[in-house]
Amino acid sequence: MKKTGFGLEHGDVPAGLFVEDAKVDVGHGGIAALWRDYRNARWAITEAIGRSSNIEAEVSELVVEQLHGGYRLKESSKSTDVVTPEGLRIQVKSRVLRQGDVTKLGTIRSWDFDILVIVLFSEDGEVSFAGEISSEAAREHAHWEERVSGYSISTTKALRFDSRMRDRSGEYQRLVDSL
């Protein structure tokens, strides 16, 4: 018998090795229609916000801007995404949670900001967690990663429930709902 790339004999299919067909009825347009709608929605949101195609980051920064009455900086701005009227510099990190509530945030290469805002979305777009913590307190939860030349920080329980973390999930969800 001919061997496959999995070291199996041709025709052998062990249970659980391959993806099963979706169990959701996607209607007459099928996956192609859903894909088209998804691309159109992403394009429309990107055009409405007017910046990058990283929609979760852009929505998060827009919400932070509105909540704090500040203004967003250009994408290329070092360490700071939003500046408040009082001059506080805010770094915004956001992610969509795929499995569980712990995820690694984007690399932090400079701690030249005052507040770290973390926004975690569920896969259906709801705000699962939104919190604000000082850069000094956040740095205690970070570790250096040589391969990316920056600090890594994950949304562990220790970070999310740090007494210095201000949970603003409800406020963020209300603002996302009002966009």
PDB file of C-alpha atoms in Angstrom:
ATOM      1  CA  MET A   1       0.000   0.000   0.000  1.00  0.00           C
ATOM      2  CA  LYS A   2       1.055   3.565  -0.707  1.00  0.00           C
ATOM      3  CA  LYS A   3       2.017   5.691   2.345  1.00  0.00           C
ATOM      4  CA  THR A   4       0.455   9.118   2.813  1.00  0.00           C
ATOM      5  CA  GLY A   5       2.163  12.189   4.275  1.00  0.00           C
ATOM      6  CA  PHE A   6       0.718  11.250   7.655  1.00  0.00           C
ATOM      7  CA  GLY A   7       2.468   7.880   7.721  1.00  0.00           C
ATOM      8  CA  LEU A   8      -0.830   6.138   7.095  1.00  0.00           C
ATOM      9  CA  GLU A   9      -1.641   3.501   4.557  1.00  0.00           C
ATOM     10  CA  HIS A  10      -3.671   4.877   1.664  1.00  0.00           C
ATOM     11  CA  GLY A  11      -7.332   4.479   2.566  1.00  0.00           C
ATOM     12  CA  ASP A  12      -6.788   4.509   6.340  1.00  0.00           C
ATOM     13  CA  VAL A  13      -8.576   7.467   7.931  1.00  0.00           C
ATOM     14  CA  PRO A  14      -8.271   7.643  11.705  1.00  0.00           C
ATOM     15  CA  ALA A  15     -11.152   9.304  13.518  1.00  0.00           C
ATOM     16  CA  GLY A  16     -10.586  12.933  14.412  1.00  0.00           C
ATOM     17  CA  LEU A  17      -7.759  13.603  11.939  1.00  0.00           C
ATOM     18  CA  PHE A  18      -9.731  15.527   9.332  1.00  0.00           C
ATOM     19  CA  VAL A  19     -12.105  18.499   9.609  1.00  0.00           C
ATOM     20  CA  GLU A  20     -15.764  17.590   9.516  1.00  0.00           C
ATOM     21  CA  ASP A  21     -18.216  19.477   7.304  1.00  0.00           C
ATOM     22  CA  ALA A  22     -19.913  22.457   8.921  1.00  0.00           C
ATOM     23  CA  LYS A  23     -23.193  21.721  10.609  1.00  0.00           C
ATOM     24  CA  VAL A  24     -24.686  25.173   9.944  1.00  0.00           C
ATOM     25  CA  ASP A  25     -27.126  25.858   7.135  1.00  0.00           C
ATOM     26  CA  VAL A  26     -25.629  28.864   5.323  1.00  0.00           C
ATOM     27  CA  GLY A  27     -28.575  29.344   2.996  1.00  0.00           C
ATOM     28  CA  HIS A  28     -28.806  29.426  -0.777  1.00  0.00           C
ATOM     29  CA  GLY A  29     -25.822  31.699  -1.325  1.00  0.00           C
ATOM     30  CA  GLY A  30     -23.592  29.306   0.536  1.00  0.00           C
ATOM     31  CA  ILE A  31     -20.201  30.147   1.933  1.00  0.00           C
ATOM     32  CA  ALA A  32     -19.429  32.338  -1.098  1.00  0.00           C
ATOM     33  CA  ALA A  33     -22.238  34.746  -0.147  1.00  0.00           C
ATOM     34  CA  LEU A  34     -21.135  34.824   3.496  1.00  0.00           C
ATOM     35  CA  TRP A  35     -17.540  35.467   2.395  1.00  0.00           C
ATOM     36  CA  ARG A  36     -18.675  38.320   0.129  1.00  0.00           C
ATOM     37  CA  ASP A  37     -20.778  39.850   2.947  1.00  0.00           C
ATOM     38  CA  TYR A  38     -17.853  39.542   5.355  1.00  0.00           C
ATOM     39  CA  ARG A  39     -15.431  41.238   2.940  1.00  0.00           C
ATOM     40  CA  ASN A  40     -17.954  44.002   2.214  1.00  0.00           C
ATOM     41  CA  ALA A  41     -18.554  44.608   5.920  1.00  0.00           C
ATOM     42  CA  ARG A  42     -14.791  44.732   6.642  1.00  0.00           C
ATOM     43  CA  TRP A  43     -14.284  47.160   3.764  1.00  0.00           C
ATOM     44  CA  ALA A  44     -17.170  49.378   4.924  1.00  0.00           C
ATOM     45  CA  ILE A  45     -15.901  49.510   8.514  1.00  0.00           C
ATOM     46  CA  THR A  46     -12.361  50.264   7.333  1.00  0.00           C
ATOM     47  CA  GLU A  47     -13.659  53.073   5.120  1.00  0.00           C
ATOM     48  CA  ALA A  48     -15.852  54.473   7.915  1.00  0.00           C
ATOM     49  CA  ILE A  49     -13.000  54.548  10.431  1.00  0.00           C
ATOM     50  CA  GLY A  50     -10.542  55.686   7.772  1.00  0.00           C
ATOM     51  CA  ARG A  51      -7.336  54.028   8.902  1.00  0.00           C
ATOM     52  CA  SER A  52      -5.967  50.486   8.795  1.00  0.00           C
ATOM     53  CA  SER A  53      -7.759  47.226   8.053  1.00  0.00           C
ATOM     54  CA  ASN A  54      -7.108  45.919  11.587  1.00  0.00           C
ATOM     55  CA  ILE A  55     -10.750  46.400  12.500  1.00  0.00           C
ATOM     56  CA  GLU A  56     -10.616  45.221  16.113  1.00  0.00           C
ATOM     57  CA  ALA A  57      -7.722  47.599  16.862  1.00  0.00           C
ATOM     58  CA  GLU A  58      -9.378  50.494  15.064  1.00  0.00           C
ATOM     59  CA  VAL A  59     -12.728  49.993  16.808  1.00  0.00           C
ATOM     60  CA  SER A  60     -10.945  49.733  20.165  1.00  0.00           C
ATOM     61  CA  GLU A  61      -8.986  52.927  19.562  1.00  0.00           C
ATOM     62  CA  LEU A  62     -12.121  54.739  18.409  1.00  0.00           C
ATOM     63  CA  VAL A  63     -13.940  53.690  21.594  1.00  0.00           C
ATOM     64  CA  VAL A  64     -10.986  54.787  23.762  1.00  0.00           C
ATOM     65  CA  GLU A  65     -10.920  58.122  21.942  1.00  0.00           C
ATOM     66  CA  GLN A  66     -14.642  58.655  22.563  1.00  0.00           C
ATOM     67  CA  LEU A  67     -14.577  57.472  26.180  1.00  0.00           C
ATOM     68  CA  HIS A  68     -11.673  59.740  27.113  1.00  0.00           C
ATOM     69  CA  GLY A  69     -12.614  62.681  24.880  1.00  0.00           C
ATOM     70  CA  GLY A  70      -9.173  62.528  23.343  1.00  0.00           C
ATOM     71  CA  TYR A  71      -7.875  62.027  19.848  1.00  0.00           C
ATOM     72  CA  ARG A  72      -6.272  59.149  17.967  1.00  0.00           C
ATOM     73  CA  LEU A  73      -2.765  59.490  16.635  1.00  0.00           C
ATOM     74  CA  LYS A  74      -1.546  58.236  13.268  1.00  0.00           C
ATOM     75  CA  GLU A  75      -0.948  54.495  13.035  1.00  0.00           C
ATOM     76  CA  SER A  76       2.807  54.980  12.954  1.00  0.00           C
ATOM     77  CA  SER A  77       2.929  56.846  16.269  1.00  0.00           C
ATOM     78  CA  LYS A  78       5.358  55.221  18.680  1.00  0.00           C
ATOM     79  CA  SER A  79       3.825  53.704  21.837  1.00  0.00           C
ATOM     80  CA  THR A  80       0.717  55.879  21.891  1.00  0.00           C
ATOM     81  CA  ASP A  81      -2.607  55.386  20.135  1.00  0.00           C
ATOM     82  CA  VAL A  82      -4.775  57.972  21.888  1.00  0.00           C
ATOM     83  CA  VAL A  83      -3.964  61.182  23.781  1.00  0.00           C
ATOM     84  CA  THR A  84      -6.472  62.573  26.306  1.00  0.00           C
ATOM     85  CA  PRO A  85      -7.206  66.289  26.686  1.00  0.00           C
ATOM     86  CA  GLU A  86      -5.083  66.166  29.869  1.00  0.00           C
ATOM     87  CA  GLY A  87      -2.150  64.829  27.855  1.00  0.00           C
ATOM     88  CA  LEU A  88      -2.286  61.217  29.076  1.00  0.00           C
ATOM     89  CA  ARG A  89      -0.822  58.858  26.474  1.00  0.00           C
ATOM     90  CA  ILE A  90      -2.796  55.645  25.976  1.00  0.00           C
ATOM     91  CA  GLN A  91      -1.553  52.444  24.317  1.00  0.00           C
ATOM     92  CA  VAL A  92      -4.453  50.245  23.128  1.00  0.00           C
ATOM     93  CA  LYS A  93      -4.131  46.477  22.667  1.00  0.00           C
ATOM     94  CA  SER A  94      -7.044  44.393  21.472  1.00  0.00           C
ATOM     95  CA  ARG A  95      -7.718  40.827  20.441  1.00  0.00           C
ATOM     96  CA  VAL A  96     -10.561  38.525  19.529  1.00  0.00           C
ATOM     97  CA  LEU A  97     -10.697  35.603  21.935  1.00  0.00           C
ATOM     98  CA  ARG A  98     -10.718  32.297  20.069  1.00  0.00           C
ATOM     99  CA  GLN A  99     -10.287  29.827  22.920  1.00  0.00           C
ATOM    100  CA  GLY A 100     -10.527  30.792  26.556  1.00  0.00           C
ATOM    101  CA  ASP A 101      -9.819  34.202  28.004  1.00  0.00           C
ATOM    102  CA  VAL A 102      -6.019  34.215  27.934  1.00  0.00           C
ATOM    103  CA  THR A 103      -4.346  35.562  24.826  1.00  0.00           C
ATOM    104  CA  LYS A 104      -1.054  37.179  23.999  1.00  0.00           C
ATOM    105  CA  LEU A 105      -1.280  40.872  23.149  1.00  0.00           C
ATOM    106  CA  GLY A 106       0.780  42.685  20.550  1.00  0.00           C
ATOM    107  CA  THR A 107       4.437  43.321  21.274  1.00  0.00           C
ATOM    108  CA  ILE A 108       5.280  46.366  23.370  1.00  0.00           C
ATOM    109  CA  ARG A 109       8.578  47.860  22.231  1.00  0.00           C
ATOM    110  CA  SER A 110       8.436  51.039  24.304  1.00  0.00           C
ATOM    111  CA  TRP A 111       6.822  51.867  27.622  1.00  0.00           C
ATOM    112  CA  ASP A 112       6.577  55.536  26.704  1.00  0.00           C
ATOM    113  CA  PHE A 113       2.859  55.782  27.521  1.00  0.00           C
ATOM    114  CA  ASP A 114       0.794  56.334  30.665  1.00  0.00           C
ATOM    115  CA  ILE A 115      -2.082  53.872  30.383  1.00  0.00           C
ATOM    116  CA  LEU A 116      -2.444  50.466  28.749  1.00  0.00           C
ATOM    117  CA  VAL A 117      -5.969  49.703  27.586  1.00  0.00           C
ATOM    118  CA  ILE A 118      -6.825  46.086  26.868  1.00  0.00           C
ATOM    119  CA  VAL A 119      -9.971  45.258  24.895  1.00  0.00           C
ATOM    120  CA  LEU A 120     -10.906  41.616  24.382  1.00  0.00           C
ATOM    121  CA  PHE A 121     -13.742  40.770  22.027  1.00  0.00           C
ATOM    122  CA  SER A 122     -15.662  37.517  21.828  1.00  0.00           C
ATOM    123  CA  GLU A 123     -15.897  35.969  18.374  1.00  0.00           C
ATOM    124  CA  ASP A 124     -19.343  37.518  17.931  1.00  0.00           C
ATOM    125  CA  GLY A 125     -17.979  41.028  18.557  1.00  0.00           C
ATOM    126  CA  GLU A 126     -19.107  41.543  22.145  1.00  0.00           C
ATOM    127  CA  VAL A 127     -16.669  43.107  24.624  1.00  0.00           C
ATOM    128  CA  SER A 128     -15.549  40.244  26.859  1.00  0.00           C
ATOM    129  CA  PHE A 129     -13.184  42.447  28.838  1.00  0.00           C
ATOM    130  CA  ALA A 130     -11.991  46.026  28.681  1.00  0.00           C
ATOM    131  CA  GLY A 131      -9.598  47.319  31.272  1.00  0.00           C
ATOM    132  CA  GLU A 132      -7.174  50.139  31.922  1.00  0.00           C
ATOM    133  CA  ILE A 133      -3.943  49.881  33.894  1.00  0.00           C
ATOM    134  CA  SER A 134      -0.918  52.120  34.299  1.00  0.00           C
ATOM    135  CA  SER A 135       2.089  51.315  32.150  1.00  0.00           C
ATOM    136  CA  GLU A 136       4.161  50.739  35.297  1.00  0.00           C
ATOM    137  CA  ALA A 137       1.706  48.162  36.649  1.00  0.00           C
ATOM    138  CA  ALA A 138       1.318  46.501  33.225  1.00  0.00           C
ATOM    139  CA  ARG A 139       5.086  46.188  32.873  1.00  0.00           C
ATOM    140  CA  GLU A 140       5.152  43.973  35.959  1.00  0.00           C
ATOM    141  CA  HIS A 141       3.099  41.440  33.956  1.00  0.00           C
ATOM    142  CA  ALA A 142       5.277  41.598  30.831  1.00  0.00           C
ATOM    143  CA  HIS A 143       8.380  39.662  29.884  1.00  0.00           C
ATOM    144  CA  TRP A 144      11.101  40.359  27.329  1.00  0.00           C
ATOM    145  CA  GLU A 145      11.089  38.291  24.125  1.00  0.00           C
ATOM    146  CA  GLU A 146      14.386  38.423  22.298  1.00  0.00           C
ATOM    147  CA  ARG A 147      12.977  37.066  19.026  1.00  0.00           C
ATOM    148  CA  VAL A 148      10.623  40.070  18.646  1.00  0.00           C
ATOM    149  CA  SER A 149      12.836  42.618  20.408  1.00  0.00           C
ATOM    150  CA  GLY A 150      10.035  43.630  22.703  1.00  0.00           C
ATOM    151  CA  TYR A 151       7.901  42.836  25.671  1.00  0.00           C
ATOM    152  CA  SER A 152       5.145  40.270  25.609  1.00  0.00           C
ATOM    153  CA  ILE A 153       2.102  40.501  27.797  1.00  0.00           C
ATOM    154  CA  SER A 154      -0.757  38.017  28.087  1.00  0.00           C
ATOM    155  CA  THR A 155      -4.248  38.517  29.441  1.00  0.00           C
ATOM    156  CA  THR A 156      -3.798  36.209  32.401  1.00  0.00           C
ATOM    157  CA  LYS A 157      -6.071  36.286  35.435  1.00  0.00           C
ATOM    158  CA  ALA A 158      -3.202  37.911  37.333  1.00  0.00           C
ATOM    159  CA  LEU A 159      -3.286  40.846  34.900  1.00  0.00           C
ATOM    160  CA  ARG A 160      -7.062  41.103  34.490  1.00  0.00           C
ATOM    161  CA  PHE A 161      -7.677  40.911  38.237  1.00  0.00           C
ATOM    162  CA  ASP A 162      -4.706  43.050  39.285  1.00  0.00           C
ATOM    163  CA  SER A 163      -6.066  45.517  41.859  1.00  0.00           C
ATOM    164  CA  ARG A 164      -4.692  48.365  39.727  1.00  0.00           C
ATOM    165  CA  MET A 165      -6.683  47.259  36.657  1.00  0.00           C
ATOM    166  CA  ARG A 166      -9.824  49.326  36.149  1.00  0.00           C
ATOM    167  CA  ASP A 167     -12.492  47.117  34.565  1.00  0.00           C
ATOM    168  CA  ARG A 168     -14.500  49.228  32.118  1.00  0.00           C
ATOM    169  CA  SER A 169     -16.087  46.413  30.132  1.00  0.00           C
ATOM    170  CA  GLY A 170     -19.649  47.712  30.440  1.00  0.00           C
ATOM    171  CA  GLU A 171     -18.713  51.231  29.356  1.00  0.00           C
ATOM    172  CA  TYR A 172     -16.773  49.918  26.369  1.00  0.00           C
ATOM    173  CA  GLN A 173     -19.639  47.638  25.305  1.00  0.00           C
ATOM    174  CA  ARG A 174     -22.103  50.530  25.453  1.00  0.00           C
ATOM    175  CA  LEU A 175     -19.813  52.629  23.256  1.00  0.00           C
ATOM    176  CA  VAL A 176     -19.269  49.762  20.766  1.00  0.00           C
ATOM    177  CA  ASP A 177     -23.053  49.370  20.580  1.00  0.00           C
ATOM    178  CA  SER A 178     -23.458  53.098  19.843  1.00  0.00           C
ATOM    179  CA  LEU A 179     -20.901  53.364  17.022  1.00  0.00           C
TER     180      LEU A 179
END
